[in-house]
mmCIF file of C-alpha atoms in Angstrom:
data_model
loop_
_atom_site.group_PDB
_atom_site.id
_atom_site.type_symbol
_atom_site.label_atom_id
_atom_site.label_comp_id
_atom_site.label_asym_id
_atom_site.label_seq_id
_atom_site.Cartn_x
_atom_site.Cartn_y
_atom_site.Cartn_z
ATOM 1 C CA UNK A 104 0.000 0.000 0.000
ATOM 2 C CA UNK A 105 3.236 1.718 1.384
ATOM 3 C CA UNK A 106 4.684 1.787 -2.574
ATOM 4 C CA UNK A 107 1.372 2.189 -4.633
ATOM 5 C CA UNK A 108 1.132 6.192 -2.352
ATOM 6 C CA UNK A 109 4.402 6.549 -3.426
ATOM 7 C CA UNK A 110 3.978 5.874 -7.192
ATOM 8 C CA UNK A 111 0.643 7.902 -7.106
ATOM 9 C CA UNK A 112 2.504 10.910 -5.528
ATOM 10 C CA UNK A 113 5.007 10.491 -8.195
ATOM 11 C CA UNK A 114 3.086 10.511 -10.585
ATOM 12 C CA UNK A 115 1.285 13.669 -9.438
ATOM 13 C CA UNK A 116 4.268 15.711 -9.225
ATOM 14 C CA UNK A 117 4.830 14.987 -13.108
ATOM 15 C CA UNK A 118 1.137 15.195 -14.440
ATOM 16 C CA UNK A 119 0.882 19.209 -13.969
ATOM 17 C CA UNK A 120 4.554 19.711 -16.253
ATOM 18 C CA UNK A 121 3.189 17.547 -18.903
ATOM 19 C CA UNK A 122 -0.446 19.294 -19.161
ATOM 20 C CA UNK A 123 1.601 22.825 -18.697
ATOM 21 C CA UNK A 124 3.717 21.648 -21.593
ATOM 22 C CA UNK A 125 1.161 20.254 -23.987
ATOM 23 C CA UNK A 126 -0.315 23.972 -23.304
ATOM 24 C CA UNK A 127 3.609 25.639 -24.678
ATOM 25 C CA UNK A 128 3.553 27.112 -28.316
ATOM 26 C CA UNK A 129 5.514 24.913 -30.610
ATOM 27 C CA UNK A 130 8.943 25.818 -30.835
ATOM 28 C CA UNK A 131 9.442 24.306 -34.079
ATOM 29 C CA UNK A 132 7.273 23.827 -36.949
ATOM 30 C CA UNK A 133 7.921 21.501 -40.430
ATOM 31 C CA UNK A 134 5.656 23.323 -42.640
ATOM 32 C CA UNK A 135 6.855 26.558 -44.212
ATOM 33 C CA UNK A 136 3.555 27.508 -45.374
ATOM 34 C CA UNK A 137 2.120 27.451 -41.981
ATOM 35 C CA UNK A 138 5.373 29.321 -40.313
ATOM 36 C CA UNK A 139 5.264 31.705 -43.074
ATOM 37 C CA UNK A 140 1.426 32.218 -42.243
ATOM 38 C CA UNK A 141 2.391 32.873 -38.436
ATOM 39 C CA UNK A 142 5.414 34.837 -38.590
ATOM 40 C CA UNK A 143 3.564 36.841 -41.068
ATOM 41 C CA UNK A 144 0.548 37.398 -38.874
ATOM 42 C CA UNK A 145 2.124 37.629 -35.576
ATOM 43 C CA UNK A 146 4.860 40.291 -37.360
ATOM 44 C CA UNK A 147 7.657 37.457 -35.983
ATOM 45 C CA UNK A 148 10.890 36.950 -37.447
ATOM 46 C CA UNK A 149 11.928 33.887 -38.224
ATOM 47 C CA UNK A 150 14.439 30.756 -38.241
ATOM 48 C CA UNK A 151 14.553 28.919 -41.164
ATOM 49 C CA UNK A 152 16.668 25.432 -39.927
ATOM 50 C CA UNK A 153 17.725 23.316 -43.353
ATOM 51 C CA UNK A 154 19.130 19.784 -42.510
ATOM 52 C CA UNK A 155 19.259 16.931 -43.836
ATOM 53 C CA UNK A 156 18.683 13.144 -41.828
ATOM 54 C CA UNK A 157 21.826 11.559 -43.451
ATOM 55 C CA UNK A 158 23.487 14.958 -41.814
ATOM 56 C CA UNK A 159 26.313 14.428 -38.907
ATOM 57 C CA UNK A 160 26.608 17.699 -38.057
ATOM 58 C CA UNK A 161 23.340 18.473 -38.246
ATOM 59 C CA UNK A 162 22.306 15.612 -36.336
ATOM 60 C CA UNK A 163 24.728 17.087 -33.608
ATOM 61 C CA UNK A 164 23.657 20.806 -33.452
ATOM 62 C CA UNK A 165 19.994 19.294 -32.950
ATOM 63 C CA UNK A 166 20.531 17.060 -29.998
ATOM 64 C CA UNK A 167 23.059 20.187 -28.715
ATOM 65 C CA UNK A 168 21.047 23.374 -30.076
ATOM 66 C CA UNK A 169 18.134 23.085 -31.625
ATOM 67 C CA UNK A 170 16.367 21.116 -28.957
ATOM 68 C CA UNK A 171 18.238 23.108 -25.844
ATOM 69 C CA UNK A 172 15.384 24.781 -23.405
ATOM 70 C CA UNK A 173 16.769 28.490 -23.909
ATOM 71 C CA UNK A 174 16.826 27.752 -27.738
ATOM 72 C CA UNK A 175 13.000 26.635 -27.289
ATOM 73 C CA UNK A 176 12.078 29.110 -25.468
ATOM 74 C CA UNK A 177 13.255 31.866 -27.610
ATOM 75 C CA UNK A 178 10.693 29.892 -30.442
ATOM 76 C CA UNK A 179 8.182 29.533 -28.182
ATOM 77 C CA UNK A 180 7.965 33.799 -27.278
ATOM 78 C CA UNK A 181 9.967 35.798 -29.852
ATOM 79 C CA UNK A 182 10.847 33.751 -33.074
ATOM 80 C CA UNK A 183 8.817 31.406 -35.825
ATOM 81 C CA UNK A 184 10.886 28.242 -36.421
ATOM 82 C CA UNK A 185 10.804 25.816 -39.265
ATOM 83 C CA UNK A 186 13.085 23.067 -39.506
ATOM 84 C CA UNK A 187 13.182 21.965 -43.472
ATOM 85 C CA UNK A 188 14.331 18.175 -44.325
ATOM 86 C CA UNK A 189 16.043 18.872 -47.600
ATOM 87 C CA UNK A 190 15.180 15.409 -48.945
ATOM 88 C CA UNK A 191 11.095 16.317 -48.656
ATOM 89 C CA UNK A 192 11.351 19.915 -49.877
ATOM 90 C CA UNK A 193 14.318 20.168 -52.411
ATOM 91 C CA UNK A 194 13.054 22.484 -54.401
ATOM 92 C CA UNK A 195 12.171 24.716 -51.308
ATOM 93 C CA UNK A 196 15.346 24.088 -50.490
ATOM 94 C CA UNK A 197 16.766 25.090 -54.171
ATOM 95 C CA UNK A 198 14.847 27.932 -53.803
ATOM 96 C CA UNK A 199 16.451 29.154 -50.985
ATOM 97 C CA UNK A 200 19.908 28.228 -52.283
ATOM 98 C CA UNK A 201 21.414 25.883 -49.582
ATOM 99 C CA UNK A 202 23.849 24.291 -50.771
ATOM 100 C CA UNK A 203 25.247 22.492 -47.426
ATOM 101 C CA UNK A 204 24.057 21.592 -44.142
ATOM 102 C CA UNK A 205 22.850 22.716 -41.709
ATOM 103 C CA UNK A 206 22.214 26.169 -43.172
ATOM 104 C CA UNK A 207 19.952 28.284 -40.921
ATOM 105 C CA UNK A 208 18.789 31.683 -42.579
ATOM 106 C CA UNK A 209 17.517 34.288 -40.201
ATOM 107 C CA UNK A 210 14.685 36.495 -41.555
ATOM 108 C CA UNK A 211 12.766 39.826 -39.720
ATOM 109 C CA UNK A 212 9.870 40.310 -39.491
ATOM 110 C CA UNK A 213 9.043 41.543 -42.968
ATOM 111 C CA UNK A 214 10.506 38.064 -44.629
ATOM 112 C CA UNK A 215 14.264 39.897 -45.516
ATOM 113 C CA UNK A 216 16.860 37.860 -44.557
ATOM 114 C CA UNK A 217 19.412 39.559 -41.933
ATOM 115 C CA UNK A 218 21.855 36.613 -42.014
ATOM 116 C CA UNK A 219 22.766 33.073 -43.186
ATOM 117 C CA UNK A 220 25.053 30.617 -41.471
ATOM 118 C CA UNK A 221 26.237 27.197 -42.834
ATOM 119 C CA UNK A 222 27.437 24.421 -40.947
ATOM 120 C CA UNK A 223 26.563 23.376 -37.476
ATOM 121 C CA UNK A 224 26.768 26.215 -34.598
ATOM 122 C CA UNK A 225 27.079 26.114 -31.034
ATOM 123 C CA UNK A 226 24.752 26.989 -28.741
ATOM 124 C CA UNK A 227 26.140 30.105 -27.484
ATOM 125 C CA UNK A 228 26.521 31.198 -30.821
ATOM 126 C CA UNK A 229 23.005 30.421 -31.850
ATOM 127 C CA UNK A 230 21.371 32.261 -29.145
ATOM 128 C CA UNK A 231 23.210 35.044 -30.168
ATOM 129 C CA UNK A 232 22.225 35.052 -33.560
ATOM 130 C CA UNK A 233 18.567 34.577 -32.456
ATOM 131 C CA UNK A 234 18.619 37.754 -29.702
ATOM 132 C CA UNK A 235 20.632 40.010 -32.702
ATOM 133 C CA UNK A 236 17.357 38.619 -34.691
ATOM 134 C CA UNK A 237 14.785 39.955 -32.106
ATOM 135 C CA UNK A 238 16.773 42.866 -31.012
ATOM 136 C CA UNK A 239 17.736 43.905 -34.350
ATOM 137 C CA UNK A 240 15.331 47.115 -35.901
ATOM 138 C CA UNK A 241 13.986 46.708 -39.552
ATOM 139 C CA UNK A 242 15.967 48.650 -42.018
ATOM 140 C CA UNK A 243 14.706 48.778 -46.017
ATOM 141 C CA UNK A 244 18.031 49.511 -46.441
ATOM 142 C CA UNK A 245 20.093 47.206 -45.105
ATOM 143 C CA UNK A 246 17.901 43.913 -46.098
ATOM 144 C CA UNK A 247 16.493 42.454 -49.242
ATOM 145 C CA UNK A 248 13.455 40.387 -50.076
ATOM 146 C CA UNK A 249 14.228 36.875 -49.170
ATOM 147 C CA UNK A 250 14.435 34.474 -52.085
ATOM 148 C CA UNK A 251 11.477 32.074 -50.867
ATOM 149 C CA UNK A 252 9.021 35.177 -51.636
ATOM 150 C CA UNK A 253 10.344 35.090 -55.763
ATOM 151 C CA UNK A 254 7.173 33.192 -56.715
ATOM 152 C CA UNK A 255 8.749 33.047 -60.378
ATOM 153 C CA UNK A 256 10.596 29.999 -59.855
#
């Protein structure tokens, strides 16, 4: 009787986290139609994370970076992530003119991008490039329409 309190008060002192959590924005999000929609209506910027599963590096910076609790919380309050598998969107990923991995391409809040990075980054440095992205003002001078928005080809 002792052991079955014990389990039930363990499992009590988990249940609220995992409701409280299920209630947490996504951090990340694998369509770029619906991040695009969000960013675009919550005037976010946004982190566009291009990997690919066959990746090392990229497998690395996502177990060390991508999935950290400051990096999550940062896309859960002040950025809209999208993590893009270049094997199920190449032409996206054409589009956007990765050519290695992991390339993450920072955009404001109006879609220009404000900075590209390939390879895998560490943590510090990604949280830096994500507070320069929500600290940073919007210039029409100093950025240019992001590629993804060409709807020519």
């Amino acid at each position: 009787m002792l052991r079955l309190a014990c389990l039930l008060s363990l499992a009590l002192t988990f249940l609220p986290k995992t409701f409280a959590d299920e209630d947490q924005p996504r951090a990340w999000r694998h369509s770029w139609d619906e991040a695009e929609a969000i960013a675009q209506e919550r005037q976010l910027p946004r982190v566009i994370h291009v990997y690919a599963t066959w990746c090392g590096p990229c497998q690395t910076m996502e177990r060390a970076v991508l999935s950290h609790p400051a990096t999550l919380d940062i896309l859960r309050t002040r950025v809209i992530g999208v993590k893009l598998d270049s094997d199920q969107a190449p032409d996206l990923v054409a589009r956007l003119r990765v050519d290695s991995f992991p390339t993450d391409i920072f955009l404001d809040a109006r879609g220009a991008e404000v900075a590209r990075t390939a390879g895998a980054l560490e943590l510090s440095r990604y949280l830096q490039m994500l507070d320069a992205l929500t600290s940073a003002p919007t210039s029409e001078t100093t950025t240019r329409p992001h590629p993804s928005r060409d709807r020519r080809g």
